[in-house]
Structure formats: structure tokens, C-alpha cells
PDB file of C-alpha atoms in Angstrom:
ATOM      1  CA  MET T 528     163.833 136.400-119.886  1.00  0.00           C
ATOM      2  CA  LYS T 529     162.675 139.074-121.397  1.00  0.00           C
ATOM      3  CA  GLU T 530     163.444 142.456-119.404  1.00  0.00           C
ATOM      4  CA  VAL T 531     161.814 145.873-119.751  1.00  0.00           C
ATOM      5  CA  PHE T 532     164.467 148.125-120.859  1.00  0.00           C
ATOM      6  CA  ASN T 533     164.367 151.715-122.429  1.00  0.00           C
ATOM      7  CA  ARG T 534     161.174 152.642-120.536  1.00  0.00           C
ATOM      8  CA  GLY T 535     163.142 155.431-118.190  1.00  0.00           C
ATOM      9  CA  LYS T 536     164.590 155.594-114.873  1.00  0.00           C
ATOM     10  CA  ILE T 537     163.419 152.806-112.538  1.00  0.00           C
ATOM     11  CA  LEU T 538     162.004 154.292-109.186  1.00  0.00           C
ATOM     12  CA  ASP T 539     161.612 151.144-107.318  1.00  0.00           C
ATOM     13  CA  GLU T 540     161.431 147.401-108.131  1.00  0.00           C
ATOM     14  CA  ILE T 541     159.306 145.138-106.017  1.00  0.00           C
ATOM     15  CA  ILE T 542     159.102 141.312-106.652  1.00  0.00           C
ATOM     16  CA  ILE T 543     155.864 139.520-105.519  1.00  0.00           C
ATOM     17  CA  PRO T 544     156.801 136.292-104.120  1.00  0.00           C
ATOM     18  CA  PRO T 545     154.185 133.217-104.571  1.00  0.00           C
ATOM     19  CA  TYR T 546     151.016 133.426-102.936  1.00  0.00           C
ATOM     20  CA  GLU T 547     151.591 136.712-101.537  1.00  0.00           C
ATOM     21  CA  GLY T 548     151.005 140.445-102.331  1.00  0.00           C
ATOM     22  CA  ARG T 549     152.310 143.904-102.349  1.00  0.00           C
ATOM     23  CA  SER T 550     151.272 147.688-102.607  1.00  0.00           C
ATOM     24  CA  ALA T 551     152.884 151.087-103.861  1.00  0.00           C
ATOM     25  CA  LEU T 552     152.170 154.403-104.278  1.00  0.00           C
ATOM     26  CA  ILE T 553     152.353 155.393-108.436  1.00  0.00           C
ATOM     27  CA  HIS T 554     152.628 159.505-108.580  1.00  0.00           C
ATOM     28  CA  LYS T 555     150.926 161.021-111.005  1.00  0.00           C
ATOM     29  CA  GLY T 556     152.625 160.407-114.717  1.00  0.00           C
ATOM     30  CA  GLU T 557     154.781 157.810-113.260  1.00  0.00           C
ATOM     31  CA  GLU T 558     154.493 154.318-114.770  1.00  0.00           C
ATOM     32  CA  LEU T 559     153.583 150.832-113.501  1.00  0.00           C
ATOM     33  CA  ILE T 560     155.116 147.854-115.513  1.00  0.00           C
ATOM     34  CA  ILE T 561     153.890 144.398-114.447  1.00  0.00           C
ATOM     35  CA  ILE T 562     156.021 141.495-115.615  1.00  0.00           C
ATOM     36  CA  ASP T 563     155.422 137.702-115.819  1.00  0.00           C
ATOM     37  CA  MET T 564     158.696 136.559-114.354  1.00  0.00           C
ATOM     38  CA  GLU T 565     158.205 132.417-115.110  1.00  0.00           C
ATOM     39  CA  GLY T 566     154.560 132.667-117.327  1.00  0.00           C
ATOM     40  CA  LYS T 567     151.588 131.805-116.844  1.00  0.00           C
ATOM     41  CA  GLN T 568     150.965 133.867-113.843  1.00  0.00           C
ATOM     42  CA  VAL T 569     148.024 135.912-112.792  1.00  0.00           C
ATOM     43  CA  GLY T 570     148.167 139.043-110.747  1.00  0.00           C
ATOM     44  CA  ASP T 571     145.042 140.465-108.948  1.00  0.00           C
ATOM     45  CA  PHE T 572     145.527 144.202-109.533  1.00  0.00           C
ATOM     46  CA  VAL T 573     143.470 147.162-107.687  1.00  0.00           C
ATOM     47  CA  CYS T 574     144.102 150.815-107.456  1.00  0.00           C
ATOM     48  CA  PHE T 575     142.986 153.174-105.549  1.00  0.00           C
ATOM     49  CA  ASN T 576     143.126 157.375-105.480  1.00  0.00           C
ATOM     50  CA  TYR T 577     145.652 157.879-102.843  1.00  0.00           C
ATOM     51  CA  GLU T 578     144.064 161.618-101.884  1.00  0.00           C
ATOM     52  CA  ASP T 579     140.285 159.635-101.591  1.00  0.00           C
ATOM     53  CA  PRO T 580     140.713 155.816-101.300  1.00  0.00           C
ATOM     54  CA  GLY T 581     136.672 155.843-101.395  1.00  0.00           C
ATOM     55  CA  GLU T 582     137.515 156.033-105.134  1.00  0.00           C
ATOM     56  CA  HIS T 583     139.202 152.931-107.014  1.00  0.00           C
ATOM     57  CA  VAL T 584     139.268 151.252-110.154  1.00  0.00           C
ATOM     58  CA  SER T 585     135.940 149.338-110.612  1.00  0.00           C
ATOM     59  CA  PRO T 586     135.747 146.446-113.097  1.00  0.00           C
ATOM     60  CA  VAL T 587     131.939 146.713-113.396  1.00  0.00           C
ATOM     61  CA  HIS T 588     132.315 150.492-114.377  1.00  0.00           C
ATOM     62  CA  MET T 589     134.778 149.786-117.067  1.00  0.00           C
ATOM     63  CA  ARG T 590     132.799 147.108-118.219  1.00  0.00           C
ATOM     64  CA  ALA T 591     130.069 150.174-118.584  1.00  0.00           C
ATOM     65  CA  SER T 592     132.750 152.705-119.721  1.00  0.00           C
ATOM     66  CA  LEU T 593     134.401 150.712-122.239  1.00  0.00           C
ATOM     67  CA  SER T 594     131.255 148.966-123.451  1.00  0.00           C
ATOM     68  CA  SER T 595     133.483 145.781-123.423  1.00  0.00           C
ATOM     69  CA  ILE T 596     134.735 142.860-121.647  1.00  0.00           C
ATOM     70  CA  ARG T 597     138.348 142.902-123.091  1.00  0.00           C
ATOM     71  CA  LEU T 598     141.095 145.225-121.632  1.00  0.00           C
ATOM     72  CA  LYS T 599     143.219 146.684-124.523  1.00  0.00           C
ATOM     73  CA  THR T 600     145.861 148.899-124.980  1.00  0.00           C
ATOM     74  CA  GLY T 601     144.663 152.434-124.810  1.00  0.00           C
ATOM     75  CA  ASP T 602     142.292 151.955-122.650  1.00  0.00           C
ATOM     76  CA  TRP T 603     141.398 153.644-119.275  1.00  0.00           C
ATOM     77  CA  LEU T 604     141.009 151.999-116.159  1.00  0.00           C
ATOM     78  CA  TYR T 605     137.578 153.579-114.920  1.00  0.00           C
ATOM     79  CA  SER T 606     136.864 154.332-111.216  1.00  0.00           C
ATOM     80  CA  ASN T 607     133.382 153.898-109.263  1.00  0.00           C
ATOM     81  CA  ARG T 608     133.363 157.570-109.774  1.00  0.00           C
ATOM     82  CA  ARG T 609     133.411 156.894-113.572  1.00  0.00           C
ATOM     83  CA  ARG T 610     136.893 158.730-114.313  1.00  0.00           C
ATOM     84  CA  PRO T 611     139.843 157.128-115.540  1.00  0.00           C
ATOM     85  CA  LEU T 612     142.829 156.658-112.555  1.00  0.00           C
ATOM     86  CA  MET T 613     144.954 154.954-114.799  1.00  0.00           C
ATOM     87  CA  GLN T 614     145.656 153.822-118.907  1.00  0.00           C
ATOM     88  CA  LEU T 615     146.825 150.863-120.181  1.00  0.00           C
ATOM     89  CA  VAL T 616     149.852 152.247-122.197  1.00  0.00           C
ATOM     90  CA  GLU T 617     151.197 148.947-123.411  1.00  0.00           C
ATOM     91  CA  ASP T 618     150.964 145.412-123.222  1.00  0.00           C
ATOM     92  CA  THR T 619     152.722 142.038-124.958  1.00  0.00           C
ATOM     93  CA  VAL T 620     149.701 139.489-124.002  1.00  0.00           C
ATOM     94  CA  GLY T 621     146.555 141.080-124.747  1.00  0.00           C
ATOM     95  CA  LYS T 622     144.622 139.198-122.921  1.00  0.00           C
ATOM     96  CA  HIS T 623     143.245 139.618-119.163  1.00  0.00           C
ATOM     97  CA  ASP T 624     140.193 139.441-117.114  1.00  0.00           C
ATOM     98  CA  PHE T 625     138.020 142.466-115.371  1.00  0.00           C
ATOM     99  CA  PHE T 626     134.945 139.603-114.954  1.00  0.00           C
ATOM    100  CA  PHE T 627     135.750 137.384-111.859  1.00  0.00           C
ATOM    101  CA  PRO T 628     136.191 138.473-108.375  1.00  0.00           C
ATOM    102  CA  ALA T 629     139.585 137.792-106.567  1.00  0.00           C
ATOM    103  CA  CYS T 630     139.926 134.349-105.156  1.00  0.00           C
ATOM    104  CA  ASP T 631     138.909 134.068-100.904  1.00  0.00           C
ATOM    105  CA  TYR T 632     138.586 131.804 -98.154  1.00  0.00           C
ATOM    106  CA  TYR T 633     135.303 130.554 -99.612  1.00  0.00           C
ATOM    107  CA  ARG T 634     136.103 129.923-102.935  1.00  0.00           C
ATOM    108  CA  TYR T 635     138.877 127.172-101.103  1.00  0.00           C
ATOM    109  CA  LYS T 636     136.722 125.885 -98.530  1.00  0.00           C
ATOM    110  CA  VAL T 637     133.803 125.605-100.621  1.00  0.00           C
ATOM    111  CA  ASP T 638     135.165 124.269-104.097  1.00  0.00           C
ATOM    112  CA  PHE T 639     138.249 122.625-102.792  1.00  0.00           C
ATOM    113  CA  ASP T 640     137.624 121.963 -99.066  1.00  0.00           C
ATOM    114  CA  LYS T 641     140.612 123.862 -98.013  1.00  0.00           C
ATOM    115  CA  GLU T 642     140.506 125.624 -94.792  1.00  0.00           C
ATOM    116  CA  ASP T 643     143.894 127.933 -95.087  1.00  0.00           C
ATOM    117  CA  HIS T 644     144.943 128.286 -98.399  1.00  0.00           C
ATOM    118  CA  PRO T 645     146.396 131.548 -99.082  1.00  0.00           C
ATOM    119  CA  ASN T 646     144.010 133.858-101.152  1.00  0.00           C
ATOM    120  CA  CYS T 647     143.893 136.965-103.140  1.00  0.00           C
ATOM    121  CA  HIS T 648     141.337 138.709-101.496  1.00  0.00           C
ATOM    122  CA  ASP T 649     143.209 138.652 -98.125  1.00  0.00           C
ATOM    123  CA  ASN T 650     146.701 139.205 -99.656  1.00  0.00           C
ATOM    124  CA  ILE T 651     145.351 142.366-101.048  1.00  0.00           C
ATOM    125  CA  ALA T 652     143.857 143.697 -97.723  1.00  0.00           C
ATOM    126  CA  ASN T 653     147.132 142.896 -95.915  1.00  0.00           C
ATOM    127  CA  ALA T 654     148.993 144.895 -98.894  1.00  0.00           C
ATOM    128  CA  LEU T 655     147.266 148.055 -98.539  1.00  0.00           C
ATOM    129  CA  LYS T 656     147.357 148.230 -94.864  1.00  0.00           C
ATOM    130  CA  LYS T 657     151.080 149.488 -96.014  1.00  0.00           C
ATOM    131  CA  TYR T 658     149.132 153.069 -97.269  1.00  0.00           C
ATOM    132  CA  ASN T 659     146.672 152.917 -94.235  1.00  0.00           C
ATOM    133  CA  ILE T 660     143.720 151.859 -96.757  1.00  0.00           C
ATOM    134  CA  HIS T 661     141.235 149.931 -95.074  1.00  0.00           C
ATOM    135  CA  PRO T 662     138.346 148.945 -97.822  1.00  0.00           C
ATOM    136  CA  PRO T 663     135.317 147.915 -96.063  1.00  0.00           C
ATOM    137  CA  VAL T 664     134.563 145.564 -99.193  1.00  0.00           C
ATOM    138  CA  ILE T 665     137.453 144.818-101.176  1.00  0.00           C
ATOM    139  CA  PRO T 666     137.115 145.880-104.827  1.00  0.00           C
ATOM    140  CA  ASP T 667     137.234 143.422-107.611  1.00  0.00           C
ATOM    141  CA  PRO T 668     140.285 143.153-109.357  1.00  0.00           C
ATOM    142  CA  ILE T 669     141.582 143.208-112.834  1.00  0.00           C
ATOM    143  CA  ASN T 670     142.975 139.990-113.179  1.00  0.00           C
ATOM    144  CA  ILE T 671     145.972 140.564-115.291  1.00  0.00           C
ATOM    145  CA  PHE T 672     147.224 137.970-117.392  1.00  0.00           C
ATOM    146  CA  MET T 673     144.108 135.438-116.630  1.00  0.00           C
ATOM    147  CA  ASN T 674     142.550 133.487-119.970  1.00  0.00           C
ATOM    148  CA  ASN T 675     139.059 133.430-119.561  1.00  0.00           C
ATOM    149  CA  VAL T 676     137.596 131.941-122.922  1.00  0.00           C
ATOM    150  CA  LEU T 677     133.726 132.351-123.966  1.00  0.00           C
ATOM    151  CA  ASP T 678     132.331 128.959-125.272  1.00  0.00           C
ATOM    152  CA  ASP T 679     129.882 128.795-127.893  1.00  0.00           C
ATOM    153  CA  ALA T 680     127.193 128.499-125.349  1.00  0.00           C
ATOM    154  CA  GLY T 681     128.214 131.947-124.008  1.00  0.00           C
ATOM    155  CA  ASP T 682     129.919 130.441-120.664  1.00  0.00           C
ATOM    156  CA  TYR T 683     133.394 131.228-119.483  1.00  0.00           C
ATOM    157  CA  VAL T 684     136.024 128.362-119.739  1.00  0.00           C
ATOM    158  CA  ILE T 685     139.061 129.420-117.871  1.00  0.00           C
ATOM    159  CA  ALA T 686     142.202 127.995-119.518  1.00  0.00           C
ATOM    160  CA  GLU T 687     145.960 128.937-118.734  1.00  0.00           C
ATOM    161  CA  PRO T 688     147.418 132.147-119.475  1.00  0.00           C
ATOM    162  CA  LEU T 689     149.023 133.018-122.740  1.00  0.00           C
ATOM    163  CA  SER T 690     151.559 135.004-121.112  1.00  0.00           C
ATOM    164  CA  LYS T 691     155.510 133.524-120.978  1.00  0.00           C
ATOM    165  CA  PRO T 692     158.606 134.973-119.087  1.00  0.00           C
ATOM    166  CA  GLY T 693     159.009 138.610-119.183  1.00  0.00           C
ATOM    167  CA  ASP T 694     155.850 139.424-120.618  1.00  0.00           C
ATOM    168  CA  TYR T 695     154.410 142.735-119.250  1.00  0.00           C
ATOM    169  CA  ILE T 696     152.219 145.508-118.982  1.00  0.00           C
ATOM    170  CA  ARG T 697     152.274 148.957-118.321  1.00  0.00           C
ATOM    171  CA  LEU T 698     150.113 151.122-116.717  1.00  0.00           C
ATOM    172  CA  LYS T 699     150.223 155.161-116.635  1.00  0.00           C
ATOM    173  CA  ALA T 700     148.680 156.794-113.436  1.00  0.00           C
ATOM    174  CA  LEU T 701     146.759 160.154-114.429  1.00  0.00           C
ATOM    175  CA  CYS T 702     146.623 160.858-110.670  1.00  0.00           C
ATOM    176  CA  ASP T 703     148.504 159.636-107.190  1.00  0.00           C
ATOM    177  CA  VAL T 704     147.271 156.199-106.466  1.00  0.00           C
ATOM    178  CA  VAL T 705     147.865 153.496-104.570  1.00  0.00           C
ATOM    179  CA  ILE T 706     148.097 149.688-105.794  1.00  0.00           C
ATOM    180  CA  ALA T 707     148.172 146.670-104.828  1.00  0.00           C
ATOM    181  CA  CYS T 708     149.230 143.219-106.866  1.00  0.00           C
ATOM    182  CA  THR T 709     148.984 139.572-105.905  1.00  0.00           C
ATOM    183  CA  THR T 710     150.401 136.491-107.249  1.00  0.00           C
ATOM    184  CA  CYS T 711     147.269 134.495-107.938  1.00  0.00           C
ATOM    185  CA  SER T 712     147.382 131.732-105.430  1.00  0.00           C
ATOM    186  CA  GLN T 713     144.959 129.251-107.173  1.00  0.00           C
ATOM    187  CA  ASP T 714     147.171 126.154-107.800  1.00  0.00           C
ATOM    188  CA  MET T 715     144.169 123.551-108.079  1.00  0.00           C
ATOM    189  CA  ALA T 716     142.722 124.801-111.803  1.00  0.00           C
ATOM    190  CA  PRO T 717     144.269 126.128-114.717  1.00  0.00           C
ATOM    191  CA  VAL T 718     144.183 129.586-113.708  1.00  0.00           C
ATOM    192  CA  ASN T 719     148.023 129.755-113.335  1.00  0.00           C
ATOM    193  CA  GLY T 720     149.155 126.568-115.154  1.00  0.00           C
ATOM    194  CA  PHE T 721     148.453 124.757-112.040  1.00  0.00           C
ATOM    195  CA  LYS T 722     151.595 126.432-110.476  1.00  0.00           C
ATOM    196  CA  VAL T 723     152.228 130.177-108.518  1.00  0.00           C
ATOM    197  CA  THR T 724     155.205 131.978-109.238  1.00  0.00           C
ATOM    198  CA  PRO T 725     156.784 135.273-108.542  1.00  0.00           C
ATOM    199  CA  ILE T 726     155.625 138.827-110.361  1.00  0.00           C
ATOM    200  CA  LYS T 727     158.049 141.947-110.907  1.00  0.00           C
ATOM    201  CA  MET T 728     156.488 145.531-110.496  1.00  0.00           C
ATOM    202  CA  GLN T 729     158.553 148.084-111.593  1.00  0.00           C
ATOM    203  CA  ILE T 730     158.007 151.858-110.914  1.00  0.00           C
ATOM    204  CA  MET T 731     159.455 154.262-113.438  1.00  0.00           C
ATOM    205  CA  GLU T 732     159.821 157.951-113.854  1.00  0.00           C
ATOM    206  CA  ALA T 733     157.263 160.256-115.022  1.00  0.00           C
ATOM    207  CA  ASP T 734     158.321 161.652-118.532  1.00  0.00           C
ATOM    208  CA  SER T 735     159.973 165.262-118.010  1.00  0.00           C
TER     209      SER T 735
END
């Protein structure tokens, strides 16, 4: 597995086990690296302004501000107040999604008749409690490494992720933010290649 070296000092390293979520405080100027440890694993990612959690990264506002449904290196992660909270500064995969909501209880109940399957919505909510963030509605996530393909009719087809072991994205905080990320729990569709595996997060020291 590739590792991320020569990116500065690692301040913290967090492993997100399968079917779980974790949160972290990223200070202005620090960078967050999200690493797919075994390949083909989606991470549902949300981000809040630490000083005012009413402001959060909003995919619908990102689509409008970027005039795109593709997330590319250099793009800003815009909030519900139409200002950037983070920036994507490096990406070894180049294919992610910010169109689909997080999987939740109803996804597994309605589509798979499963009452107690782990889900990203609840994992995000639980992870955010560490920082006393309790949003009335969990924002739609950025689905890191998720591989959705538009067919000739303009419909979405979910394919297995393109990410390989050690692939990563690197995000820079533009203000103090609280982030939460899950290992997507979907093991009954191609979203994660039908297997849920861990993700690693590294928090990197700000440039001096």
C-alpha cells in the first residue's frame, strides 16, 4: 500500500474501521489526507465551520458555485453560505460524488428489507457528537472515491470505485472546521466493491 510521505508533520492519524465514522478538528491552514487503505472504499464526508456549525459544506451549493457535478483538484468546497471552507489540493483518483445522500436506515429498510444495517447517516451523527455538533438535518456528504457513471440516457449507474490501496485526497482547511468521515456501509451493491474496508485520515501541520 502506498503511503503519504513528505507532506509535513503528521499531527494526528485516525483509522476509521469498517461500518463506522470518525470526526476531527482541522485548524485553518492544516491539511487533511483521506487514504483508501485497501482500495474501492467510499468515505462519506461532511464539514462544518467550527466557530458556527450552522455553516457546513453543501453539495447543492457546490454544484451551483462550481457549475459542475465533478470534483477536481483546485476546487473549493463551498458552504451553504456560498463561501469555501476547504480546498481540494491533491487527488490520486479523480472520481468522487457529491450528488447522492448518505445511506440511512430507510435505504436499507426500503431497498433491502434490513432493519439494523449500519448506515452512514447515523455514523456521521454519532461522530459529530464528539464536538457537540447536533445538526437537525445531517447535510448531504461528499462521497469520496464513489464512482457514479452517467449512461447514454443521462441516468446514473453506480460502479465500483477506481481507488486502489493507498490512493488519497488532500484537503486544506480555509478556517477552523470540524469534519466527519465514514467508511460507507454499503455491502450489497457495487458502491464499495461489495466489501467494507477501513479508511485512514492524517491531519498535517499547517505550512509555516
